[in-house]
Tab-separated table of C-alpha atoms and ligand atoms in Angstrom:
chain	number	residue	atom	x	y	z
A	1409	UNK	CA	18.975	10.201	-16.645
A	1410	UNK	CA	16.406	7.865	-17.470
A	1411	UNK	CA	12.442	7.756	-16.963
A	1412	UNK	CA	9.730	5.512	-17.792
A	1413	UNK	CA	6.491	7.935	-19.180
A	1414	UNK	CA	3.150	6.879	-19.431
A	1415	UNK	CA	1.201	8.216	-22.768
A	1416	UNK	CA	-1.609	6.663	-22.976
A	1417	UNK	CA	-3.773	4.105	-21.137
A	1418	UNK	CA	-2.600	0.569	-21.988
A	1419	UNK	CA	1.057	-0.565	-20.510
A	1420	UNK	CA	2.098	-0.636	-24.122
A	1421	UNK	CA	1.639	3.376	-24.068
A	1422	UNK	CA	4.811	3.023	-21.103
A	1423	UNK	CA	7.606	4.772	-22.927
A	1424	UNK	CA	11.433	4.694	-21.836
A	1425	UNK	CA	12.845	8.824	-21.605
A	1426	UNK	CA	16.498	10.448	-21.109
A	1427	UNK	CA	15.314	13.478	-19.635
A	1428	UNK	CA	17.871	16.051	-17.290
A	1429	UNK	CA	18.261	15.307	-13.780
A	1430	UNK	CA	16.397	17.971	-11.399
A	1431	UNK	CA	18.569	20.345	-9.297
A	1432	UNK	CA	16.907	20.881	-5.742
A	1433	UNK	CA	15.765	24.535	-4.288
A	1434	UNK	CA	16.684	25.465	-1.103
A	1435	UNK	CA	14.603	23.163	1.345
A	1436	UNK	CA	14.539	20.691	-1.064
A	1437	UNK	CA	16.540	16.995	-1.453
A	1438	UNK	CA	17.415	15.185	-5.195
A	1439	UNK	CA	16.952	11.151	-4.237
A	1440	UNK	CA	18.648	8.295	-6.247
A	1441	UNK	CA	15.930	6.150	-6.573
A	1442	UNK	CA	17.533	2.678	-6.020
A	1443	UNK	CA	14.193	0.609	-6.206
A	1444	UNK	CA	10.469	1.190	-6.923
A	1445	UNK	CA	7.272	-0.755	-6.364
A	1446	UNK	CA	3.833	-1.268	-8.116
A	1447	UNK	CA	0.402	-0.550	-6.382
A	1448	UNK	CA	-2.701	-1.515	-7.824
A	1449	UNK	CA	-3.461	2.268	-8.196
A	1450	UNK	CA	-0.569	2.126	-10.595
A	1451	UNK	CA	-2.864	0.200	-12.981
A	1452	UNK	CA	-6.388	2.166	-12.007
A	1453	UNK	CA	-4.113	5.416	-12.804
A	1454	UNK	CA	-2.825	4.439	-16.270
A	1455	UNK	CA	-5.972	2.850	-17.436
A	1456	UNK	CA	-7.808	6.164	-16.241
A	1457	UNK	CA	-9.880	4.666	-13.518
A	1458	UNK	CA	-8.222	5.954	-10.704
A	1459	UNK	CA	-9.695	9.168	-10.769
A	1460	UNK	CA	-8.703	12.468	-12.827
A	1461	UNK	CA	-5.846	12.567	-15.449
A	1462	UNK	CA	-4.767	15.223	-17.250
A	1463	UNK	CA	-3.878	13.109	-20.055
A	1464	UNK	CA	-0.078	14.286	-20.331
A	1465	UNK	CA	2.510	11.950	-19.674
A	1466	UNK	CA	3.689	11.342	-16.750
A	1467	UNK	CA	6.090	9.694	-14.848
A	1468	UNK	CA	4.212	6.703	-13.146
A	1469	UNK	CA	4.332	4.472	-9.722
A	1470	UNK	CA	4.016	5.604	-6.044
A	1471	UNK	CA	6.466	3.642	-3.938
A	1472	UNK	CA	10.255	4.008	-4.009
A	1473	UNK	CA	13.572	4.373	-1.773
A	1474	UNK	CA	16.858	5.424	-2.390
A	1475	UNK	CA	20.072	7.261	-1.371
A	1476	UNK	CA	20.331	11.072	-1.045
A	1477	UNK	CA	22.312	12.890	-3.298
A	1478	UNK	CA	22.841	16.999	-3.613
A	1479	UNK	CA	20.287	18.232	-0.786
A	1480	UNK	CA	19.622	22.904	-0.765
A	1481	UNK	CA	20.790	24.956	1.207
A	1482	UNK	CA	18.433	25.036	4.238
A	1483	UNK	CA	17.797	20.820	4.250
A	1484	UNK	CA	18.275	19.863	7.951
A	1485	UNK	CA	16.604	16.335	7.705
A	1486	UNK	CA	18.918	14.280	5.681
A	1487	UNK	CA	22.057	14.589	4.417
A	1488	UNK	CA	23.919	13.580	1.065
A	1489	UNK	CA	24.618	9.478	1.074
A	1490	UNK	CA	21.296	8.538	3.513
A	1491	UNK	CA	19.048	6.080	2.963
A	1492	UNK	CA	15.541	7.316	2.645
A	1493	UNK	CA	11.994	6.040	1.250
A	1494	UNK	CA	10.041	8.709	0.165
A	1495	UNK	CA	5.998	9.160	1.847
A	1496	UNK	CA	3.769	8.848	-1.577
A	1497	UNK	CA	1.274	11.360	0.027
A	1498	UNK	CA	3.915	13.749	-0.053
A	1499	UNK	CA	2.774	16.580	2.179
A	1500	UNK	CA	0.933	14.631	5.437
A	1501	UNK	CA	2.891	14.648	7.919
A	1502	UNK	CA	0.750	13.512	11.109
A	1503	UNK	CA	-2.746	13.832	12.789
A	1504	UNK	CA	-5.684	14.637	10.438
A	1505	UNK	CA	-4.887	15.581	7.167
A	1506	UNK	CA	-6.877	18.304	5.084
A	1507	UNK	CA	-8.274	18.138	1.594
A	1508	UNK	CA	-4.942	20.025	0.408
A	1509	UNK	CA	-2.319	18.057	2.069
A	1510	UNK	CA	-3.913	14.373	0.744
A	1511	UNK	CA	-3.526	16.077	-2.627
A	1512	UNK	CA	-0.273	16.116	-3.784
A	1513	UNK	CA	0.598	12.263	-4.281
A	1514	UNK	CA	3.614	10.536	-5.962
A	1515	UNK	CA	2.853	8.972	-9.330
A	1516	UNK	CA	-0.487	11.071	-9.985
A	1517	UNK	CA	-1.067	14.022	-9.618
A	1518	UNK	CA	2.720	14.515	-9.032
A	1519	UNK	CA	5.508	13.017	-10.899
A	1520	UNK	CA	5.957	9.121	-9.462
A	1521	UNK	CA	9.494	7.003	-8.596
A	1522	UNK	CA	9.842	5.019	-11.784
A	1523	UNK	CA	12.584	7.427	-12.852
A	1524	UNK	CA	16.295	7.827	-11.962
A	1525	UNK	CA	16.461	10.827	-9.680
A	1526	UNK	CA	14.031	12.909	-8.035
A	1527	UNK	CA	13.710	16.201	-6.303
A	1528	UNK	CA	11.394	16.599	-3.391
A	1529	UNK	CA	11.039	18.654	-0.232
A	1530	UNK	CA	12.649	17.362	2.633
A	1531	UNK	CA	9.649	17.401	4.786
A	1532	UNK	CA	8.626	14.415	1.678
A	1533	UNK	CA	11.491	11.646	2.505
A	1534	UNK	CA	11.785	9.106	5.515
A	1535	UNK	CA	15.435	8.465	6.706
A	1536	UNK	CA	15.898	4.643	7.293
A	1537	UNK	CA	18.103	2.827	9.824
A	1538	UNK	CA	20.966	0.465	8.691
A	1539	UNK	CA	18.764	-2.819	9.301
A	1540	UNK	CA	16.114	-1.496	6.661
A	1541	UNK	CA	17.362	-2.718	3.162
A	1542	UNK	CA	16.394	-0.406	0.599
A	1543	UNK	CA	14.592	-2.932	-1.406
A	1544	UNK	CA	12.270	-3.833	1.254
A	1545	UNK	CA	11.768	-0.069	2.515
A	1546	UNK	CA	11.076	0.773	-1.349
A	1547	UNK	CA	8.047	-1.667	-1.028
A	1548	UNK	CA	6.605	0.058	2.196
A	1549	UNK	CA	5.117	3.767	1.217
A	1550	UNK	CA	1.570	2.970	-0.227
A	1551	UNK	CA	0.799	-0.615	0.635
A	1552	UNK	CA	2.109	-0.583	4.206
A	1553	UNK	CA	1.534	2.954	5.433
A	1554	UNK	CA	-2.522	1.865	4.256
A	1555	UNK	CA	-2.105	-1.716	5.862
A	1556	UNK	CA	-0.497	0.418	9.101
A	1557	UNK	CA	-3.056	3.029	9.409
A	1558	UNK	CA	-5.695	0.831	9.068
A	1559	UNK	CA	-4.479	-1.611	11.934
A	1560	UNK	CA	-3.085	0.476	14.268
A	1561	UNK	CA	-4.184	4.163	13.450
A	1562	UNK	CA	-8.437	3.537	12.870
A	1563	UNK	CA	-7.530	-0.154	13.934
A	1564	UNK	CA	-6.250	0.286	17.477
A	1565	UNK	CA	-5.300	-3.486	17.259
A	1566	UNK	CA	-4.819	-4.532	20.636
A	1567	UNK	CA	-2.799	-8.405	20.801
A	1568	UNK	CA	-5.087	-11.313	20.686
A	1569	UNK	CA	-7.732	-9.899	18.855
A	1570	UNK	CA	-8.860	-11.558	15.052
A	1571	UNK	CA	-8.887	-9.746	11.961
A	1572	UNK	CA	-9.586	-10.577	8.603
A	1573	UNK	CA	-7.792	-9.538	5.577
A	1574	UNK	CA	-8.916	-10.456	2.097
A	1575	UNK	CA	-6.487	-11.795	-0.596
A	1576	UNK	CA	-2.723	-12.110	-0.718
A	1577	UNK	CA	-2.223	-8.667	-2.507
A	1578	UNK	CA	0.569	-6.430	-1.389
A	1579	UNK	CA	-2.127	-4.764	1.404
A	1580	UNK	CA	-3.303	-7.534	2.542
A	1581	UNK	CA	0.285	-9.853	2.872
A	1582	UNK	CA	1.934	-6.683	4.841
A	1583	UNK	CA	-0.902	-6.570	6.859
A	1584	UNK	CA	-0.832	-9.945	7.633
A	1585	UNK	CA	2.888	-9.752	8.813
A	1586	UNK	CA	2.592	-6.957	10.981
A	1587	UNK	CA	-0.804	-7.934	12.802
A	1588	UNK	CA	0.689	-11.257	13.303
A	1589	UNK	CA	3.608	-9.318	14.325
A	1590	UNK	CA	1.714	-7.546	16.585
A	1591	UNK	CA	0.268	-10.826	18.312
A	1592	UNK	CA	-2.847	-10.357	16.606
A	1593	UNK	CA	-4.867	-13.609	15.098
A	1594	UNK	CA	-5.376	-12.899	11.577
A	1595	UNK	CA	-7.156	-15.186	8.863
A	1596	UNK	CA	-6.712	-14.579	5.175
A	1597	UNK	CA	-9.489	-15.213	2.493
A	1598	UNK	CA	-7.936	-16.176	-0.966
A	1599	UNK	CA	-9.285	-17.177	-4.450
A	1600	UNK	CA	-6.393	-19.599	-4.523
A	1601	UNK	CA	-5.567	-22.595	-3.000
A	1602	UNK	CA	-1.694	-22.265	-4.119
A	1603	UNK	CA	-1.510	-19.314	-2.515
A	1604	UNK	CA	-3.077	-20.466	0.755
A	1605	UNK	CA	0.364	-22.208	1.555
A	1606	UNK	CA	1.953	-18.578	1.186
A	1607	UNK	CA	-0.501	-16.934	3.222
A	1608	UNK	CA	-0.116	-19.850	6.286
A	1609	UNK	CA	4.076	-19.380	5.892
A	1610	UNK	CA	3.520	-15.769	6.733
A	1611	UNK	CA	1.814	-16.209	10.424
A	1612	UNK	CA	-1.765	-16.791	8.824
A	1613	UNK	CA	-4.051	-18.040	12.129
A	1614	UNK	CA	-6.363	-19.760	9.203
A	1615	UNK	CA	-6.833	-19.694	5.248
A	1616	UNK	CA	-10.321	-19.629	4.175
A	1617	UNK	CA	-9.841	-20.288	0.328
A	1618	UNK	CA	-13.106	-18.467	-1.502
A	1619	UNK	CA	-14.503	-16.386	-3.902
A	1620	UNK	CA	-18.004	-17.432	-3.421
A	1621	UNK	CA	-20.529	-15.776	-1.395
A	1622	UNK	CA	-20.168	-18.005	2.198
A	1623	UNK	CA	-16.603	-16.950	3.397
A	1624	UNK	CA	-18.598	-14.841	5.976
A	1625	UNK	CA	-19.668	-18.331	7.518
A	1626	UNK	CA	-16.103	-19.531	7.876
A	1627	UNK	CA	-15.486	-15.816	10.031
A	1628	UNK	CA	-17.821	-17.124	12.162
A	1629	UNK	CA	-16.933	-20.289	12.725
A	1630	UNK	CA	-13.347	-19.270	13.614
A	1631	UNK	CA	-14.678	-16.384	15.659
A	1632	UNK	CA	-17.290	-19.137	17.737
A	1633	UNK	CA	-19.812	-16.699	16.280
A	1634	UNK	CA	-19.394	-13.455	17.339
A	1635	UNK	CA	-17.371	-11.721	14.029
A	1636	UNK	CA	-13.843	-10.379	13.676
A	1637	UNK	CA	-12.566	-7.276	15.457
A	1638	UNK	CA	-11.347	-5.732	12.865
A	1639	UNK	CA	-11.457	-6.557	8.663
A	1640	UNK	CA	-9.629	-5.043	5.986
A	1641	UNK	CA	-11.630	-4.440	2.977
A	1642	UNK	CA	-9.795	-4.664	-0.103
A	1643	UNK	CA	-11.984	-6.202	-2.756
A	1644	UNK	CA	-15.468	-3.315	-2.488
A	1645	UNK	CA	-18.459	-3.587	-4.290
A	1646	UNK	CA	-21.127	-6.520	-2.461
A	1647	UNK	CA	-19.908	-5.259	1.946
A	1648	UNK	CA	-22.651	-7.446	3.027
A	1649	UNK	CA	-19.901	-10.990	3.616
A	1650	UNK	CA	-17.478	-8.413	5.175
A	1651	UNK	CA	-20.559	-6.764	7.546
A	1652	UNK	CA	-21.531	-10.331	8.290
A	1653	UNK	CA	-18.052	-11.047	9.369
A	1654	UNK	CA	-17.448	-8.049	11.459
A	1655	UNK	CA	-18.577	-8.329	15.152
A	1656	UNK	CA	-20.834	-5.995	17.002
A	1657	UNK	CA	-19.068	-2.598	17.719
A	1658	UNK	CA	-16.502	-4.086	15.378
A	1659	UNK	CA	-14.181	-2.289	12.734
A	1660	UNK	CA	-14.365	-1.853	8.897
A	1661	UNK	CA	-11.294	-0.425	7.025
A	1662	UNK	CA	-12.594	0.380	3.397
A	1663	UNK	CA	-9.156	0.371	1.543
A	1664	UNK	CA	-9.988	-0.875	-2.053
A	1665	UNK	CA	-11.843	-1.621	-4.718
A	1666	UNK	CA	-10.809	-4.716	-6.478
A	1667	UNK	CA	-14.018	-6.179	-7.348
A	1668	UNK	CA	-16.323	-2.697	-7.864
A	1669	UNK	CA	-15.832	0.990	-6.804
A	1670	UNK	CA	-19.521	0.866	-5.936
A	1671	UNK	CA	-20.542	-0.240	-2.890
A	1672	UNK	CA	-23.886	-2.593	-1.638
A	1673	UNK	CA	-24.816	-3.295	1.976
A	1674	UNK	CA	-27.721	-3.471	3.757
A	1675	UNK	CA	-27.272	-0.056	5.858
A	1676	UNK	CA	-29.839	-1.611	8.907
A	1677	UNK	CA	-27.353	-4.098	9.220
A	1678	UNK	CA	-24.186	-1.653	10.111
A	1679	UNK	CA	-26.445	0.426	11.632
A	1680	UNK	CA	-28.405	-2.282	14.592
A	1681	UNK	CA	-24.711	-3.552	14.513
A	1682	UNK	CA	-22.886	0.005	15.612
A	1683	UNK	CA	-20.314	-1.132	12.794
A	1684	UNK	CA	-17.273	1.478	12.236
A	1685	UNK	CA	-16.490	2.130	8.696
A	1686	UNK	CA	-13.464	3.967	7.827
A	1687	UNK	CA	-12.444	4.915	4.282
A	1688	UNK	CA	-8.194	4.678	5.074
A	1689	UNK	CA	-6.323	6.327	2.434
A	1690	UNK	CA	-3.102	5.760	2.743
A	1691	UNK	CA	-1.673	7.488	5.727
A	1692	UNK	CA	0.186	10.230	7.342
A	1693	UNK	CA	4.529	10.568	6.883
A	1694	UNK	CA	4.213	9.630	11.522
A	1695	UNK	CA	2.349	6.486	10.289
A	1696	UNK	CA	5.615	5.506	7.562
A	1697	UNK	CA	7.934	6.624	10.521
A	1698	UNK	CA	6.352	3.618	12.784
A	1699	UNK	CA	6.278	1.481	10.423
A	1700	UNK	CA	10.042	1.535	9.300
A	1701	UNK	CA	10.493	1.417	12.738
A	1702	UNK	CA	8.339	-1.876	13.930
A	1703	UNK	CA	9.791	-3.546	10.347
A	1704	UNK	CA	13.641	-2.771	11.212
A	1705	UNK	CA	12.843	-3.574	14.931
A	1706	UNK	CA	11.220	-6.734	14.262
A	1707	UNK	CA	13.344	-7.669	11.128
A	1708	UNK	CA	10.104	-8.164	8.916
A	1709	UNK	CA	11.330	-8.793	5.299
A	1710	UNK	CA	8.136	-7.729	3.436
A	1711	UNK	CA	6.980	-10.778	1.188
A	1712	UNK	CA	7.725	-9.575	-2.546
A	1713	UNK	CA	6.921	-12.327	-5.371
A	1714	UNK	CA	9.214	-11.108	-8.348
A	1715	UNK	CA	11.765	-8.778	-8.827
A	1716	UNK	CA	11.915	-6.505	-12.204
A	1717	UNK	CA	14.771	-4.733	-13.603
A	1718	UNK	CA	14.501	-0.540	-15.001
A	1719	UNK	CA	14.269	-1.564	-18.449
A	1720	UNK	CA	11.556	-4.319	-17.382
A	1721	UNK	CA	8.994	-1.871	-16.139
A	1722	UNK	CA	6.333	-2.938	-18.952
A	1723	UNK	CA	6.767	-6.388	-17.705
A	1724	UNK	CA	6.232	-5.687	-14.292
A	1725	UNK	CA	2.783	-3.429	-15.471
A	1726	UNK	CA	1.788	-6.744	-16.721
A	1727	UNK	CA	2.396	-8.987	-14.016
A	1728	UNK	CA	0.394	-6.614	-12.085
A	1729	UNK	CA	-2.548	-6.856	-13.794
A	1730	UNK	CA	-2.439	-10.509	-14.313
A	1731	UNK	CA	-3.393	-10.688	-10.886
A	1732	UNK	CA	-1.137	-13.876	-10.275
A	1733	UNK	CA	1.077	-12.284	-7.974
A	1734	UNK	CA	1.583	-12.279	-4.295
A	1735	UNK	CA	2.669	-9.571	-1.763
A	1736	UNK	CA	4.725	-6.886	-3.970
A	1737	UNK	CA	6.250	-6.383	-7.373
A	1738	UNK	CA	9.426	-4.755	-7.222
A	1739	UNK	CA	11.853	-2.892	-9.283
A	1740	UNK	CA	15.638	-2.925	-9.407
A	1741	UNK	CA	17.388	-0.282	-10.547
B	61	LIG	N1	-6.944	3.207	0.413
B	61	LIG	C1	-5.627	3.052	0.436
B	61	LIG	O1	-4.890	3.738	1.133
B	61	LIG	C2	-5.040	1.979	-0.407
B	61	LIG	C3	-3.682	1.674	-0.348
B	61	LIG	C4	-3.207	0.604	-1.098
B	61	LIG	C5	-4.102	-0.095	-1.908
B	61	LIG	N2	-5.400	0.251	-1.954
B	61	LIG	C6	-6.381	-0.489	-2.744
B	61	LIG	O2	-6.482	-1.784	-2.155
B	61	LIG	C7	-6.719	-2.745	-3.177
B	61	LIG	C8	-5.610	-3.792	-3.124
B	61	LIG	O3	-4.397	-3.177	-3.472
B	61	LIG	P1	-3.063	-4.024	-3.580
B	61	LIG	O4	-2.015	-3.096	-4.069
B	61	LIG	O5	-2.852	-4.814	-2.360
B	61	LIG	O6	-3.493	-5.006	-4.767
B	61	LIG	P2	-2.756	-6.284	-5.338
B	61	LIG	O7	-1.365	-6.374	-4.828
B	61	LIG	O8	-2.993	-6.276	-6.788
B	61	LIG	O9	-3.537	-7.513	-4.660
B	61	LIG	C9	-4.825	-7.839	-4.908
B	61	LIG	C10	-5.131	-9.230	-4.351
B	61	LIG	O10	-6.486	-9.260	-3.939
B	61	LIG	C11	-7.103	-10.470	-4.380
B	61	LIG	N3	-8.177	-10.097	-5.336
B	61	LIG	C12	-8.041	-9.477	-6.511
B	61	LIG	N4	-9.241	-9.272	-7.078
B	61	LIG	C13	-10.156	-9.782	-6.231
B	61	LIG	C14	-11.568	-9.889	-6.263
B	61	LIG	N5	-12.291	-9.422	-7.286
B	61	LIG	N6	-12.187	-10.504	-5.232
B	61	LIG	C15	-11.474	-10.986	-4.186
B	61	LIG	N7	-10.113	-10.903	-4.103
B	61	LIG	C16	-9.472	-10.297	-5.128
B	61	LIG	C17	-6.039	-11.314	-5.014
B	61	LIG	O11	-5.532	-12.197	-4.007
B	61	LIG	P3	-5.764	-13.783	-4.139
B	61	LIG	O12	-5.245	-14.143	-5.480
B	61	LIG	O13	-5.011	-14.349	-2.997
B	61	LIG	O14	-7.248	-13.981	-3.995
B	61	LIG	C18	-4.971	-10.296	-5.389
B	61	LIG	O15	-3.673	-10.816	-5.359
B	61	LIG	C19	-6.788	-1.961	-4.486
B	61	LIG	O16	-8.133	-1.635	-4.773
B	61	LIG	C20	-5.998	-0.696	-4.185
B	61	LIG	O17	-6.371	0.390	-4.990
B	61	LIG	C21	-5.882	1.279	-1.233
């Protein structure tokens, strides 16, 4: 079957593989991957950012969905010819998760979807009902489950309240669907006015386009001065705009890091303010399972800019780091 590796840390060190398709154990399932997705952690992984790397190669990207084929012996979950997406933080299932069950991740440390066929347990893939197409469930695993957890899980969005989400990334455009799904008010900050259109089509309440330092003020303004209920944090580094934006007793999801890993905020100010930061990674396998769900239910079709085919995959890498998409990148296989 064939595999994309990465060898290095540029996209031109992606290299295409025939390797031998994996046979599952006993409580394990072998998945067809029928379409994959990029994360900006794809990038952060293969330029070494993301965090350790044993410098092997390895199979990259995090999202995927797909049918399943030969299942072991004692599978009870699925069986061969469903539809599944597979949870990228493969061994949470619900509740709290500890240090050892956030470890094992698809597409670093583990093995990721941007190959043919893959074996994982069964407790690892989410079965999907007929009104899911694959191609959007394939986009759901790392972007929505994170957008999910942080608005409903830490979030506890209740309808009618305003939240913030920053850019038109694939976070922040699923987000944006479901809260407005969700009767939630939502307004979207972007550094570009073409994409403000995209951002309004998709249920946005208002479109502050910024990069400078005074989108805080525009929060304000649409909140009459009292700060959104809840923001999504995807961009890092200078929290003080986001703090300034938040209202009293209001919430903080710290998802990303687009502009700086390190952070800078004035700690009084979260403090006086009884702010709630919560670093949201990712999310639990009960967390995919509602959110397959709501999208089915409410026949969300997640916003995905450009489709890729297999032997594409370099292309895709560099459409993701141009930063000029929207929403998701996909892959066809
Ligand atoms: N913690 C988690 O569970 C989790 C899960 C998923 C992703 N993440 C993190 O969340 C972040 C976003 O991920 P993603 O996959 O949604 O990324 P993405 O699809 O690449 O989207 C990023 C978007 O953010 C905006 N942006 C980029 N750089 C910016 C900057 N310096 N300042 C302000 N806006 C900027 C751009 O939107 P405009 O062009 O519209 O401005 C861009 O399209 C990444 O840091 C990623 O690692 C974390």
């Amino acid at each position: 079957m064939r595999a994309w590796n990465v060898t290095g840390t540029t996209i031109e060190s992606l290299q295409p593989v025939e390797v031998p398709e994996p046979a599952p154990g006993p409580a394990e399932v072998l998945v067809r991957i029928a379409a994959a997705a990029l994360n900006y952690r794809d990038l952060a992984v293969l330029r070494g950012t993301y965090g350790s790397r044993t410098g092997a190669p390895y199979v990259p990207l995090s999202d995927g969905a797909g049918t399943v084929g030969t299942v072991g012996s004692a599978v009870r979950r699925v069986r061969p010819g469903d539809r599944v997406v597979l949870n990228y933080a493969r061994d949470w299932i619900a509740g709290e998760p500890t240090e050892e069950a956030l470890r094992p991740r698809l597409g670093m440390p583990l093995d990721g979807t941007l190959q043919e066929a893959m074996v994982l347990p069964e407790h690892a893939v989410v079965p999907l009902p007929d009104a899911l197409p694959l191609e959007d469930a394939a986009v759901l695993p790392v972007a929505g489950t994170a957008a999910w957890h942080a608005l409903f899980d830490f979030g506890r969005l209740q309808p009618g309240e305003q939240v913030v989400v920053q850019g038109t990334g694939g976070v922040s455009m699923l987000a944006l669907q479901l809260a407005t799904a969700a009767r939630a008010r939502v307004l979207v900050t972007t550094r570009s006015a073409a994409k403000a259109a995209l951002a309004r089509e998709h249920g946005a309440d208002t479109v502050v386009v910024a990069g400078g330092p005074s989108w805080d003020a525009a929060v304000l303004e649409w909140t009459a001065g009292k700060g959104a209920d809840l923001l999504l944090d995807v961009v890092g580094g200078d929290l003080s705009a986001s703090l300034r934006a938040t209202r009293f007793g209001g919430r903080v999801a710290l998802i990303g890091f687009l502009a700086s890993a390190e952070a800078r905020f004035d700690l009084r100010f979260a403090i006086q303010r009884r702010l709630d930061l919560r670093g949201v990674s990712v999310g639990p396998r009960s967390s995919l399972e509602a959110l397959v769900r709501a999208v089915a239910a409410l026949r969300l079709r997640p916003f995905v800019s450009r489709t890729f085919s297999f032997e594409e995959a370099p292309a895709a890498f560099r459409a993701l780091a141009s930063g000029e998409h929207s929403g998701k990148l996909l892959i066809r296989f």
